[in-house]
Every structure is written in structure tokens, then in C-alpha cells.
mmCIF file of C-alpha atoms in Angstrom:
data_model
loop_
_atom_site.group_PDB
_atom_site.id
_atom_site.type_symbol
_atom_site.label_atom_id
_atom_site.label_comp_id
_atom_site.label_asym_id
_atom_site.label_seq_id
_atom_site.Cartn_x
_atom_site.Cartn_y
_atom_site.Cartn_z
ATOM 1 C CA MET A 1 0.000 0.000 0.000
ATOM 2 C CA ARG A 2 1.471 3.358 -1.039
ATOM 3 C CA PHE A 3 0.185 6.863 -0.521
ATOM 4 C CA ILE A 4 1.307 10.475 -0.778
ATOM 5 C CA HIS A 5 1.101 12.721 2.258
ATOM 6 C CA ALA A 6 1.184 16.469 1.518
ATOM 7 C CA ALA A 7 0.289 19.588 3.483
ATOM 8 C CA ASP A 8 0.539 23.378 3.465
ATOM 9 C CA ILE A 9 0.113 23.806 -0.271
ATOM 10 C CA HIS A 10 -1.224 27.378 0.046
ATOM 11 C CA LEU A 11 -2.549 27.544 -3.503
ATOM 12 C CA ASP A 12 -2.102 30.974 -5.112
ATOM 13 C CA SER A 13 -0.177 32.315 -2.131
ATOM 14 C CA PRO A 14 2.156 35.048 -3.429
ATOM 15 C CA LEU A 15 5.907 34.489 -3.270
ATOM 16 C CA THR A 16 7.590 37.475 -1.662
ATOM 17 C CA GLY A 17 11.054 38.961 -1.798
ATOM 18 C CA LEU A 18 11.736 39.198 -5.517
ATOM 19 C CA SER A 19 8.741 40.928 -7.078
ATOM 20 C CA ALA A 20 10.020 44.419 -6.198
ATOM 21 C CA TYR A 21 12.928 44.041 -8.619
ATOM 22 C CA ALA A 22 12.760 44.556 -12.359
ATOM 23 C CA ASP A 23 14.801 41.414 -13.012
ATOM 24 C CA ALA A 24 12.527 39.162 -10.923
ATOM 25 C CA PRO A 25 11.109 35.956 -12.466
ATOM 26 C CA VAL A 26 7.567 37.273 -12.254
ATOM 27 C CA ASP A 27 5.890 34.451 -14.189
ATOM 28 C CA THR A 28 7.545 31.783 -12.039
ATOM 29 C CA LEU A 29 6.590 33.613 -8.847
ATOM 30 C CA ARG A 30 2.987 34.061 -9.903
ATOM 31 C CA THR A 31 2.295 30.391 -10.631
ATOM 32 C CA ALA A 32 4.783 28.634 -8.323
ATOM 33 C CA THR A 33 2.320 27.116 -5.840
ATOM 34 C CA ARG A 34 0.091 25.833 -8.646
ATOM 35 C CA ASP A 35 3.006 24.453 -10.641
ATOM 36 C CA ALA A 36 4.326 22.622 -7.569
ATOM 37 C CA PHE A 37 0.898 21.070 -6.938
ATOM 38 C CA THR A 38 0.566 20.047 -10.588
ATOM 39 C CA ASN A 39 3.956 18.326 -10.225
ATOM 40 C CA LEU A 40 2.659 16.499 -7.152
ATOM 41 C CA VAL A 41 -0.467 15.267 -8.936
ATOM 42 C CA SER A 42 1.641 14.083 -11.876
ATOM 43 C CA LEU A 43 3.951 12.243 -9.479
ATOM 44 C CA ALA A 44 0.981 10.524 -7.796
ATOM 45 C CA ILE A 45 -0.271 9.332 -11.193
ATOM 46 C CA ASP A 46 3.173 8.193 -12.360
ATOM 47 C CA GLU A 47 3.780 6.297 -9.112
ATOM 48 C CA ARG A 48 0.267 4.806 -9.188
ATOM 49 C CA VAL A 49 -0.254 5.480 -5.501
ATOM 50 C CA ASP A 50 -3.327 4.096 -3.774
ATOM 51 C CA PHE A 51 -4.466 7.458 -2.373
ATOM 52 C CA MET A 52 -3.369 10.964 -1.414
ATOM 53 C CA VAL A 53 -3.696 12.745 1.938
ATOM 54 C CA ILE A 54 -3.714 16.555 2.229
ATOM 55 C CA ALA A 55 -3.253 17.521 5.887
ATOM 56 C CA GLY A 56 -4.507 21.104 5.838
ATOM 57 C CA ASP A 57 -3.885 24.536 4.334
ATOM 58 C CA LEU A 58 -4.623 23.543 0.781
ATOM 59 C CA TYR A 59 -5.622 27.167 0.239
ATOM 60 C CA ASP A 60 -4.159 30.420 1.534
ATOM 61 C CA GLY A 61 -7.459 31.800 2.795
ATOM 62 C CA ASN A 62 -10.476 32.878 0.805
ATOM 63 C CA TRP A 63 -10.104 32.881 -2.981
ATOM 64 C CA LYS A 64 -9.861 36.204 -4.803
ATOM 65 C CA ASP A 65 -12.089 34.618 -7.423
ATOM 66 C CA TYR A 66 -13.210 31.142 -8.419
ATOM 67 C CA ASN A 67 -10.102 30.404 -10.483
ATOM 68 C CA THR A 68 -8.308 28.929 -7.452
ATOM 69 C CA GLY A 69 -11.138 26.472 -6.840
ATOM 70 C CA LEU A 70 -11.530 25.645 -10.521
ATOM 71 C CA TYR A 71 -7.828 24.843 -10.743
ATOM 72 C CA PHE A 72 -8.071 22.463 -7.772
ATOM 73 C CA VAL A 73 -11.129 20.719 -9.230
ATOM 74 C CA LYS A 74 -9.246 20.194 -12.500
ATOM 75 C CA GLU A 75 -6.266 18.617 -10.712
ATOM 76 C CA MET A 76 -8.541 16.377 -8.625
ATOM 77 C CA SER A 77 -10.247 15.245 -11.817
ATOM 78 C CA ARG A 78 -6.850 14.100 -13.133
ATOM 79 C CA LEU A 79 -6.487 11.934 -10.022
ATOM 80 C CA ASP A 80 -10.081 10.695 -10.389
ATOM 81 C CA ARG A 81 -9.373 9.479 -13.923
ATOM 82 C CA ALA A 82 -6.375 7.606 -12.493
ATOM 83 C CA SER A 83 -8.618 6.069 -9.770
ATOM 84 C CA ILE A 84 -6.699 7.794 -6.957
ATOM 85 C CA PRO A 85 -8.885 8.963 -4.039
ATOM 86 C CA VAL A 86 -7.957 12.062 -2.031
ATOM 87 C CA TYR A 87 -8.584 12.656 1.672
ATOM 88 C CA LEU A 88 -8.652 16.368 2.426
ATOM 89 C CA LEU A 89 -8.481 18.011 5.842
ATOM 90 C CA HIS A 90 -9.007 21.754 6.300
ATOM 91 C CA GLY A 91 -6.400 23.647 8.335
ATOM 92 C CA ASN A 92 -6.422 27.165 9.727
ATOM 93 C CA HIS A 93 -6.013 28.851 6.327
ATOM 94 C CA ASP A 94 -8.905 26.972 4.753
ATOM 95 C CA ALA A 95 -11.145 26.647 7.811
ATOM 96 C CA GLU A 96 -14.852 27.257 7.315
ATOM 97 C CA SER A 97 -14.430 30.639 9.012
ATOM 98 C CA GLU A 98 -11.852 31.634 6.371
ATOM 99 C CA MET A 99 -13.618 30.401 3.238
ATOM 100 C CA THR A 100 -16.692 32.069 1.743
ATOM 101 C CA ARG A 101 -16.471 30.479 -1.722
ATOM 102 C CA LYS A 102 -16.918 26.783 -2.441
ATOM 103 C CA LEU A 103 -17.260 24.461 -5.409
ATOM 104 C CA LEU A 104 -18.479 20.894 -5.654
ATOM 105 C CA LEU A 105 -15.490 18.550 -5.687
ATOM 106 C CA PRO A 106 -15.080 15.419 -7.828
ATOM 107 C CA LYS A 107 -16.332 12.154 -6.346
ATOM 108 C CA ASN A 108 -12.815 10.957 -5.507
ATOM 109 C CA VAL A 109 -12.327 13.728 -2.902
ATOM 110 C CA SER A 110 -13.451 13.078 0.682
ATOM 111 C CA VAL A 111 -13.323 15.928 3.225
ATOM 112 C CA PHE A 112 -12.959 15.384 6.965
ATOM 113 C CA ASP A 113 -15.818 16.855 9.001
ATOM 114 C CA SER A 114 -15.133 19.903 11.189
ATOM 115 C CA ARG A 115 -17.805 19.281 13.845
ATOM 116 C CA LYS A 116 -16.354 15.987 15.052
ATOM 117 C CA PRO A 117 -13.724 13.465 13.953
ATOM 118 C CA SER A 118 -14.641 11.361 10.947
ATOM 119 C CA SER A 119 -13.139 8.157 9.601
ATOM 120 C CA PHE A 120 -12.817 6.771 6.092
ATOM 121 C CA ARG A 121 -12.303 3.019 5.649
ATOM 122 C CA LEU A 122 -10.523 1.578 2.643
ATOM 123 C CA ASP A 123 -11.325 -2.085 3.234
ATOM 124 C CA SER A 124 -9.659 -3.254 0.027
ATOM 125 C CA LEU A 125 -6.362 -1.853 1.374
ATOM 126 C CA GLY A 126 -6.957 -2.641 5.038
ATOM 127 C CA VAL A 127 -6.676 1.062 5.920
ATOM 128 C CA VAL A 128 -8.723 3.539 7.935
ATOM 129 C CA LEU A 129 -8.056 7.292 8.055
ATOM 130 C CA HIS A 130 -9.159 9.449 10.992
ATOM 131 C CA GLY A 131 -9.256 13.243 10.949
ATOM 132 C CA ARG A 132 -11.040 16.427 11.909
ATOM 133 C CA SER A 133 -10.983 19.653 9.895
ATOM 134 C CA PHE A 134 -10.759 23.122 11.411
ATOM 135 C CA LYS A 135 -14.069 24.930 11.674
ATOM 136 C CA ASN A 136 -12.420 28.136 12.876
ATOM 137 C CA ALA A 137 -8.982 29.405 11.929
ATOM 138 C CA ALA A 138 -7.971 29.982 15.556
ATOM 139 C CA THR A 139 -8.617 26.431 16.763
ATOM 140 C CA LEU A 140 -6.826 26.188 20.091
ATOM 141 C CA GLU A 141 -8.320 22.962 21.464
ATOM 142 C CA ASN A 142 -6.511 19.646 21.377
ATOM 143 C CA LEU A 143 -8.239 17.957 18.434
ATOM 144 C CA ALA A 144 -6.131 14.796 18.689
ATOM 145 C CA ALA A 145 -7.713 14.029 22.059
ATOM 146 C CA THR A 146 -11.104 13.716 20.317
ATOM 147 C CA TYR A 147 -9.931 11.215 17.666
ATOM 148 C CA PRO A 148 -11.382 7.665 17.908
ATOM 149 C CA ASP A 149 -9.476 4.636 19.121
ATOM 150 C CA ALA A 150 -7.479 2.654 16.585
ATOM 151 C CA VAL A 151 -9.460 0.040 14.656
ATOM 152 C CA PRO A 152 -7.931 -3.408 15.308
ATOM 153 C CA GLY A 153 -6.677 -5.281 12.266
ATOM 154 C CA LEU A 154 -6.402 -2.189 10.054
ATOM 155 C CA VAL A 155 -3.614 0.278 9.309
ATOM 156 C CA ASN A 156 -4.733 3.391 11.195
ATOM 157 C CA ILE A 157 -3.703 6.787 9.798
ATOM 158 C CA GLY A 158 -4.384 9.973 11.751
ATOM 159 C CA VAL A 159 -4.638 13.187 9.733
ATOM 160 C CA LEU A 160 -4.092 16.297 11.856
ATOM 161 C CA HIS A 161 -3.257 19.980 11.396
ATOM 162 C CA THR A 162 -1.322 20.944 14.507
ATOM 163 C CA ALA A 163 1.477 23.044 15.977
ATOM 164 C CA LEU A 164 2.599 19.925 17.892
ATOM 165 C CA GLU A 165 3.851 21.010 21.311
ATOM 166 C CA GLY A 166 3.722 24.700 20.410
ATOM 167 C CA ASN A 167 6.204 24.912 17.523
ATOM 168 C CA ALA A 168 7.688 28.375 17.984
ATOM 169 C CA MET A 169 7.662 29.265 14.281
ATOM 170 C CA HIS A 170 3.914 28.714 13.846
ATOM 171 C CA ALA A 171 0.704 29.674 15.608
ATOM 172 C CA SER A 172 -0.065 27.080 18.293
ATOM 173 C CA TYR A 173 -3.266 25.719 16.777
ATOM 174 C CA ALA A 174 -4.629 22.303 17.838
ATOM 175 C CA PRO A 175 -1.643 21.696 20.139
ATOM 176 C CA CYS A 176 -0.760 18.193 21.278
ATOM 177 C CA SER A 177 2.329 16.215 22.271
ATOM 178 C CA LEU A 178 4.399 13.544 20.568
ATOM 179 C CA ALA A 179 3.776 11.230 23.505
ATOM 180 C CA GLU A 180 0.042 11.660 23.089
ATOM 181 C CA LEU A 181 0.172 10.804 19.392
ATOM 182 C CA HIS A 182 2.342 7.738 19.981
ATOM 183 C CA ALA A 183 -0.054 6.566 22.693
ATOM 184 C CA LYS A 184 -3.086 6.744 20.392
ATOM 185 C CA GLY A 185 -2.219 3.430 18.785
ATOM 186 C CA TYR A 186 -2.230 4.676 15.189
ATOM 187 C CA ASP A 187 0.359 3.441 12.732
ATOM 188 C CA TYR A 188 0.985 6.766 10.994
ATOM 189 C CA TRP A 189 0.223 10.405 11.722
ATOM 190 C CA ALA A 190 -0.074 12.644 8.645
ATOM 191 C CA LEU A 191 0.509 16.116 10.068
ATOM 192 C CA GLY A 192 0.335 19.608 8.615
ATOM 193 C CA HIS A 193 0.854 23.256 9.672
ATOM 194 C CA VAL A 194 4.619 23.263 10.328
ATOM 195 C CA HIS A 195 6.395 24.089 7.058
ATOM 196 C CA GLU A 196 9.630 22.213 7.790
ATOM 197 C CA TYR A 197 10.025 18.480 7.207
ATOM 198 C CA ALA A 198 10.259 16.381 10.382
ATOM 199 C CA MET A 199 9.745 12.724 11.278
ATOM 200 C CA TRP A 200 9.623 10.782 14.530
ATOM 201 C CA ARG A 201 9.530 6.997 14.892
ATOM 202 C CA GLY A 202 8.217 5.116 17.885
ATOM 203 C CA ASP A 203 4.893 3.416 18.502
ATOM 204 C CA SER A 204 3.711 5.505 15.531
ATOM 205 C CA VAL A 205 5.448 7.118 12.570
ATOM 206 C CA ILE A 206 4.758 10.841 12.854
ATOM 207 C CA VAL A 207 5.544 13.105 9.893
ATOM 208 C CA PHE A 208 5.409 16.753 8.885
ATOM 209 C CA PRO A 209 6.071 16.723 5.112
ATOM 210 C CA GLY A 210 6.772 20.476 5.057
ATOM 211 C CA ASN A 211 5.169 22.831 2.589
ATOM 212 C CA LEU A 212 5.028 22.086 -1.112
ATOM 213 C CA GLN A 213 6.731 25.265 -2.338
ATOM 214 C CA GLY A 214 8.980 27.706 -0.474
ATOM 215 C CA ARG A 215 7.366 31.146 -0.584
ATOM 216 C CA HIS A 216 10.096 33.409 0.817
ATOM 217 C CA ILE A 217 13.650 33.433 2.121
ATOM 218 C CA ARG A 218 12.585 31.930 5.474
ATOM 219 C CA GLU A 219 11.608 28.752 3.622
ATOM 220 C CA THR A 220 14.899 27.687 2.087
ATOM 221 C CA GLY A 221 15.941 24.369 0.614
ATOM 222 C CA PRO A 222 14.040 21.606 -1.201
ATOM 223 C CA ARG A 223 10.269 21.450 -0.678
ATOM 224 C CA GLY A 224 7.648 18.826 -1.409
ATOM 225 C CA ALA A 225 5.731 15.945 0.152
ATOM 226 C CA VAL A 226 6.370 12.357 1.273
ATOM 227 C CA LEU A 227 5.706 9.055 -0.440
ATOM 228 C CA VAL A 228 4.815 6.413 2.161
ATOM 229 C CA GLU A 229 4.936 2.679 1.546
ATOM 230 C CA CYS A 230 3.443 0.265 4.049
ATOM 231 C CA SER A 231 4.706 -3.315 3.868
ATOM 232 C CA ALA A 232 2.602 -6.414 4.512
ATOM 233 C CA ALA A 233 4.182 -6.508 7.975
ATOM 234 C CA GLY A 234 2.996 -2.959 8.689
ATOM 235 C CA GLU A 235 6.394 -1.292 8.414
ATOM 236 C CA MET A 236 6.317 2.290 7.110
ATOM 237 C CA GLU A 237 8.971 3.487 4.676
ATOM 238 C CA VAL A 238 8.901 7.272 4.232
ATOM 239 C CA GLN A 239 10.568 8.895 1.225
ATOM 240 C CA ARG A 240 10.742 12.635 0.600
ATOM 241 C CA VAL A 241 9.692 13.758 -2.882
ATOM 242 C CA TYR A 242 10.472 17.239 -4.196
ATOM 243 C CA VAL A 243 8.066 19.071 -6.477
ATOM 244 C CA ASP A 244 8.973 22.756 -5.947
ATOM 245 C CA VAL A 245 9.648 24.929 -8.987
ATOM 246 C CA LEU A 246 11.807 27.622 -7.371
ATOM 247 C CA ARG A 247 14.142 27.156 -4.417
ATOM 248 C CA TRP A 248 15.281 29.762 -1.889
ATOM 249 C CA HIS A 249 18.891 29.750 -0.671
ATOM 250 C CA ARG A 250 21.010 31.768 1.767
ATOM 251 C CA LEU A 251 24.598 32.260 0.610
ATOM 252 C CA HIS A 252 26.950 33.323 3.408
ATOM 253 C CA VAL A 253 30.094 35.071 2.184
ATOM 254 C CA ASP A 254 32.947 35.803 4.627
ATOM 255 C CA VAL A 255 34.812 38.918 3.422
ATOM 256 C CA ALA A 256 37.344 39.123 6.253
ATOM 257 C CA GLY A 257 40.184 39.285 3.746
ATOM 258 C CA CYS A 258 38.669 42.100 1.659
ATOM 259 C CA SER A 259 39.684 45.743 1.972
ATOM 260 C CA ASN A 260 37.151 47.522 -0.265
ATOM 261 C CA LEU A 261 33.811 47.150 -2.035
ATOM 262 C CA GLU A 262 35.353 45.906 -5.274
ATOM 263 C CA GLU A 263 37.095 43.032 -3.506
ATOM 264 C CA VAL A 264 33.872 42.183 -1.682
ATOM 265 C CA ALA A 265 31.979 42.045 -4.980
ATOM 266 C CA ARG A 266 34.605 39.741 -6.478
ATOM 267 C CA ALA A 267 34.478 37.463 -3.413
ATOM 268 C CA ILE A 268 30.689 37.184 -3.762
ATOM 269 C CA GLY A 269 31.075 36.356 -7.458
ATOM 270 C CA ARG A 270 33.437 33.494 -6.649
ATOM 271 C CA GLU A 271 31.022 32.086 -4.058
ATOM 272 C CA LEU A 272 28.125 32.270 -6.519
ATOM 273 C CA GLU A 273 30.164 30.361 -9.077
ATOM 274 C CA SER A 274 30.986 27.698 -6.470
ATOM 275 C CA LEU A 275 27.304 27.468 -5.544
ATOM 276 C CA LEU A 276 26.304 26.793 -9.137
ATOM 277 C CA ASP A 277 29.030 24.145 -9.462
ATOM 278 C CA ALA A 278 27.779 22.423 -6.295
ATOM 279 C CA VAL A 279 24.080 22.447 -7.207
ATOM 280 C CA ALA A 280 23.308 19.701 -9.678
ATOM 281 C CA ASP A 281 19.576 20.468 -9.867
ATOM 282 C CA THR A 282 18.296 22.555 -12.725
ATOM 283 C CA ILE A 283 15.619 24.113 -10.523
ATOM 284 C CA PRO A 284 15.872 27.932 -10.379
ATOM 285 C CA LEU A 285 17.465 29.426 -7.256
ATOM 286 C CA ALA A 286 16.477 32.644 -5.511
ATOM 287 C CA VAL A 287 19.518 33.629 -3.462
ATOM 288 C CA ARG A 288 20.019 35.997 -0.555
ATOM 289 C CA VAL A 289 23.679 36.926 -0.159
ATOM 290 C CA ILE A 290 24.696 37.601 3.452
ATOM 291 C CA VAL A 291 28.045 39.381 3.667
ATOM 292 C CA SER A 292 29.799 38.910 7.009
ATOM 293 C CA GLY A 293 33.197 38.968 8.677
ATOM 294 C CA ARG A 294 35.455 41.419 10.477
ATOM 295 C CA THR A 295 36.843 43.342 7.547
ATOM 296 C CA ALA A 296 38.709 46.492 6.548
ATOM 297 C CA ALA A 297 35.903 47.092 4.028
ATOM 298 C CA HIS A 298 33.273 47.507 6.755
ATOM 299 C CA GLY A 299 33.248 51.296 6.731
ATOM 300 C CA GLU A 300 33.132 51.580 2.937
ATOM 301 C CA LEU A 301 30.220 49.107 2.766
ATOM 302 C CA PHE A 302 27.907 51.135 5.006
ATOM 303 C CA GLY A 303 24.683 51.982 3.148
ATOM 304 C CA MET A 304 25.970 50.396 -0.062
ATOM 305 C CA GLU A 305 23.522 47.478 -0.329
ATOM 306 C CA THR A 306 22.008 48.865 -3.534
ATOM 307 C CA GLN A 307 25.392 49.391 -5.207
ATOM 308 C CA LEU A 308 26.610 45.988 -4.063
ATOM 309 C CA ARG A 309 23.438 44.364 -5.389
ATOM 310 C CA GLN A 310 24.174 45.779 -8.824
ATOM 311 C CA GLU A 311 27.726 44.417 -8.635
ATOM 312 C CA VAL A 312 26.378 40.977 -7.715
ATOM 313 C CA LEU A 313 23.852 41.133 -10.570
ATOM 314 C CA ALA A 314 26.781 41.853 -12.888
ATOM 315 C CA SER A 315 28.554 38.757 -11.544
ATOM 316 C CA ILE A 316 25.451 36.647 -12.187
ATOM 317 C CA ALA A 317 25.212 38.040 -15.717
ATOM 318 C CA ALA A 318 28.867 37.165 -16.284
ATOM 319 C CA LEU A 319 28.175 33.598 -15.169
ATOM 320 C CA GLY A 320 25.538 33.380 -17.905
ATOM 321 C CA ASN A 321 23.103 31.453 -15.700
ATOM 322 C CA ASP A 322 19.412 32.215 -16.174
ATOM 323 C CA LYS A 323 18.399 29.919 -13.285
ATOM 324 C CA LEU A 324 19.884 32.130 -10.582
ATOM 325 C CA TRP A 325 18.096 35.206 -9.223
ATOM 326 C CA LEU A 326 19.251 37.558 -6.495
ATOM 327 C CA GLU A 327 16.708 38.204 -3.773
ATOM 328 C CA LYS A 328 18.767 40.590 -1.652
ATOM 329 C CA VAL A 329 22.239 41.486 -0.437
ATOM 330 C CA ARG A 330 22.439 41.888 3.328
ATOM 331 C CA LEU A 331 25.470 43.436 4.997
ATOM 332 C CA ASP A 332 26.407 41.983 8.367
ATOM 333 C CA THR A 333 30.093 42.899 8.617
ATOM 334 C CA LEU A 334 32.091 44.253 11.569
ATOM 335 C CA ALA A 335 34.897 46.797 11.749
ATOM 336 C CA ILE A 336 38.340 45.216 11.802
ATOM 337 C CA ASP A 337 39.168 46.953 15.095
ATOM 338 C CA ASP A 338 37.397 49.111 17.688
ATOM 339 C CA GLY A 339 38.971 52.371 16.466
ATOM 340 C CA GLN A 340 42.044 52.163 18.681
ATOM 341 C CA ALA A 341 44.365 52.733 15.709
ATOM 342 C CA LEU A 342 42.551 55.949 14.852
ATOM 343 C CA ARG A 343 42.583 57.197 18.416
ATOM 344 C CA GLU A 344 46.365 56.830 18.461
ATOM 345 C CA ARG A 345 46.745 59.099 15.418
ATOM 346 C CA ALA A 346 46.120 62.291 17.442
ATOM 347 C CA ASP A 347 44.688 64.155 14.444
ATOM 348 C CA ALA A 348 41.310 65.396 13.155
ATOM 349 C CA LEU A 349 40.103 61.904 12.292
ATOM 350 C CA ALA A 350 40.827 60.760 15.835
ATOM 351 C CA ASP A 351 38.904 63.749 17.196
ATOM 352 C CA LEU A 352 35.977 62.933 14.871
ATOM 353 C CA GLN A 353 35.966 59.359 16.124
ATOM 354 C CA ASP A 354 35.744 60.577 19.728
ATOM 355 C CA VAL A 355 32.921 63.001 18.888
ATOM 356 C CA LEU A 356 30.901 60.293 17.170
ATOM 357 C CA ALA A 357 31.486 57.885 20.045
ATOM 358 C CA SER A 358 30.290 60.386 22.646
ATOM 359 C CA ALA A 359 27.247 61.293 20.518
ATOM 360 C CA GLN A 360 25.725 57.870 21.205
ATOM 361 C CA ASP A 361 25.227 58.847 24.850
ATOM 362 C CA ASP A 362 24.213 62.501 24.331
ATOM 363 C CA PRO A 363 20.400 62.746 24.815
ATOM 364 C CA VAL A 364 20.205 66.287 23.417
ATOM 365 C CA PHE A 365 22.058 65.337 20.229
ATOM 366 C CA LEU A 366 20.055 62.125 19.847
ATOM 367 C CA GLU A 367 16.726 63.955 20.128
ATOM 368 C CA ALA A 368 17.798 66.602 17.614
ATOM 369 C CA LEU A 369 18.987 63.906 15.197
ATOM 370 C CA ARG A 370 15.783 61.931 15.626
ATOM 371 C CA ALA A 371 13.701 65.016 14.848
ATOM 372 C CA ASP A 372 15.728 65.768 11.708
ATOM 373 C CA LEU A 373 15.593 62.207 10.426
ATOM 374 C CA SER A 374 11.895 61.791 11.226
ATOM 375 C CA GLY A 375 11.179 64.740 8.956
ATOM 376 C CA ILE A 376 12.475 62.866 5.912
ATOM 377 C CA LEU A 377 10.865 59.504 6.638
ATOM 378 C CA GLY A 378 7.566 60.345 4.980
ATOM 379 C CA LYS A 379 9.292 61.845 1.934
ATOM 380 C CA ALA A 380 11.651 58.929 1.262
ATOM 381 C CA PRO A 381 10.775 56.860 -1.827
ATOM 382 C CA LEU A 382 9.820 53.210 -1.371
ATOM 383 C CA GLU A 383 13.031 51.993 -3.031
ATOM 384 C CA LEU A 384 15.112 53.876 -0.451
ATOM 385 C CA ARG A 385 13.061 52.531 2.452
ATOM 386 C CA SER A 386 13.570 48.946 1.296
ATOM 387 C CA SER A 387 17.303 49.348 0.691
ATOM 388 C CA VAL A 388 18.245 51.163 3.920
ATOM 389 C CA PRO A 389 17.832 48.940 6.999
ATOM 390 C CA TYR A 390 17.643 51.774 9.551
ATOM 391 C CA PHE A 391 14.218 53.250 8.772
ATOM 392 C CA ASP A 392 12.471 51.148 11.420
ATOM 393 C CA ASP A 393 15.051 52.230 14.020
ATOM 394 C CA ILE A 394 14.539 55.901 13.126
ATOM 395 C CA LYS A 395 10.778 55.483 13.363
ATOM 396 C CA SER A 396 11.087 53.930 16.828
ATOM 397 C CA GLY A 397 13.588 56.567 17.967
ATOM 398 C CA ASP A 398 16.395 54.069 18.610
ATOM 399 C CA LEU A 399 19.448 55.559 16.867
ATOM 400 C CA THR A 400 22.144 53.645 18.731
ATOM 401 C CA THR A 401 22.731 51.083 15.980
ATOM 402 C CA LEU A 402 22.727 53.743 13.271
ATOM 403 C CA LEU A 403 25.371 55.819 15.053
ATOM 404 C CA ARG A 404 27.484 52.781 15.834
ATOM 405 C CA GLU A 405 27.432 51.682 12.195
ATOM 406 C CA ILE A 406 27.936 55.079 10.599
ATOM 407 C CA ARG A 407 31.038 55.894 12.655
ATOM 408 C CA PRO A 408 33.502 53.552 10.879
ATOM 409 C CA SER A 409 31.883 54.394 7.540
ATOM 410 C CA LEU A 410 32.278 58.150 7.896
ATOM 411 C CA VAL A 411 35.822 57.826 9.172
ATOM 412 C CA ALA A 412 36.714 55.386 6.364
ATOM 413 C CA HIS A 413 35.430 57.743 3.667
ATOM 414 C CA LEU A 414 37.258 60.741 5.161
ATOM 415 C CA ALA A 415 40.425 58.699 5.589
ATOM 416 C CA LYS A 416 40.571 58.167 1.814
ATOM 417 C CA GLY A 417 41.637 61.795 1.532
ATOM 418 C CA ASP A 418 44.725 61.280 3.692
#
């Protein structure tokens, strides 16, 4: 007996992080969640699985129009023609309280009730599936505690949308514990809600398949579902299957040995080339470059994210790879020393360093600076707000980080005139 377990598909959810840029792969971003789901349906047909389980958050909330629902009906009809039934559970994003539009689904789709747990028996396979959909998005009760006892002699599969012991990255809906799930006596728990893959083995096999398609830089790496095979002896083999159409990646570049922006740009170019050599997949990559290290270039890099991004785009163009897109360049460098060398110079630059250092603790200066900077916040164009990371600090009135970062930059630029 073989089945596919998927969750957190979020059909038509927008991918974020690239669309603000003119060079973004707009068409890929717009259809990514659908394309990933189409890949999953094709995989299910090719593998001739016995059924598919969707453990919540098929949708991303109410549809903008009926096209989202029509697309899903079409894909389910493909599975129907292949005689593959689908067992669908509603999570917080597609709870009854979130959805105002509905369409009749093909006969091969069975939906778990939201008022109480329901069970679907597949006697020809010796399987029974238990589950309970969300009625309200903010479902905080322990739904697993209401599930029925395991049916003797059958493979029992629990389908549940849950934060599982309060996963910190996700809202703690339908919380329960691993021990509680193991104690239920089910053979397999098909979970959803947490977007990262995880599996636990014990009295039960408990699996989060992760979401089907990464939607932003916080969801890096391969994404997909799991293909589960149950042997005649009841042993569960779980295999990850990847169906995503665009993959997010963080590229950390240490520029400790660089002394200026040009050297930093060249170092990033080398790391991008190494990344492409290491990645055998042909799937497109959306990359965030994180520049770090204690470096002599720290001062010159201050506020230069936009310029550095253009340099990195030039490196990508030189590589001639149309499967690599740059999401963002983030600067996270440190000054190579604490300014002691400048203080020992006993000249104007040393005096400037001392003035800037004392300004961080001067309440009168800080208030005057905050007032001046606040005046330009509302006039700044959107592009500037997104490229300068200190706007939120200025808005909150916390200028400590800004002053600490600008000090080596200002001194570095003035020192060029020595």
C-alpha cells in the first residue's frame, strides 16, 4: 500500500522577496504554488499510488475569485481518472471561518468533518483514516484528544493539522504532544501546519512533510511531500519527494580578507560560481547573499547594499546562468578593530571618532537627530526605504545602531583623503 502525504500547499499564495525588482522571475513567482501542486499530482499518477492525503492549508485563505477552486477541481479530476482517491483536511487557512467560496469537488475527494472526527475506511487496502478539519482558523483545542481509538486489524492513519507542542515558528493551533500521538495506537500520523520536514519513529510514525513550495527566504531548501509505503508486515517506509519549482537559498560570504567594495563584490562572485558548481539540480534558485566577517571594508560598505546588489547582478550576468536570481544582499560585517588605531593618530580623524562615540550617549544630540531624520521619513521613496535597513530604528527613535554603524563608515570615507 502506497500513498502520498502532503500539506501546506497554500494555492495561489504570493511568493515574496523578488517581485520588487525589475529582473525578478515574475511568471515563475505568480504560478509557483500551482506548478508545484501540478507536479505532485503528476507524481501521484506516475507512481500509481493508492491514495493521497492533504493535511490542511490547501488554500491560503479565501479565494480572490473562483479560479483557485476551478484549478483544484481540475487537478482532482486528473487523479479521479487515475482512480486515486484524495482525503482532504481543512487547516487554519482553509477553515470554514476563512472560506466564503466553495465548489463541488469530484467524487474521488473526501473531506474530513469539522464538527467531530470522521473516519474513512478503505477495506480493500486494510486502511482507515481518521481526521477532523478546522471549523475556525484559531482552533486552540486539542483535536487529537477527540480522535477515535485505533481500529484493530487495520492500518490506522491519523490526519491532523497541529502546531505539535507549540512549535515556535507557527501559531499554536490544535496543540498536542508527541507522547500523546504515539499513545493513540495509530500506525501513521499525517501532520500539517509546520512548514519544515520532520519525522519521529516510535509506537507511531509521525511526519510533517513540510510545505510544497517555499514562498520566501525563510523557507529555504528543497520542498515537497512524502511518499509512504506500508509493507505487509505494517512497516512504514517514508521517502521525501520534491516538487517545488523555485528554491530559496542563503549564501553566506565571509569577506574578512577584503579591503574595499570591489574586492567584496569579487568574493561574492566566486562564491556564486561555487554554488552553481555544487548544485546539480536545474531548478531555479532565488539567493540571498549575506556578507559577514570582520573586515577592513566595513566602513566603505555602510549603506551600499544597492550598489553591491548591482555588482552581484553583474557577476550573475557574467556567469551566464538564467536559473539564478538575487533576492537581496544583506550586509552583516564588523569593523576590523574598535577604532584604537585611529585614536592613536592624534589628528582630526581621531577627534571625529571621539565626537561620534560620545554622541551615542548625548540625549540632546540624539533627540535633535531623531527630529531631523523623522522629517524625511515620509518623503523617502519606497526603493530607499527597502534598501536602507535603519528606517524602522529611526521610526522607533532608537538611533544607537545607526550611530554605531555610521562611525567607521564616515571615518573610512574621510580617511581616503589622507
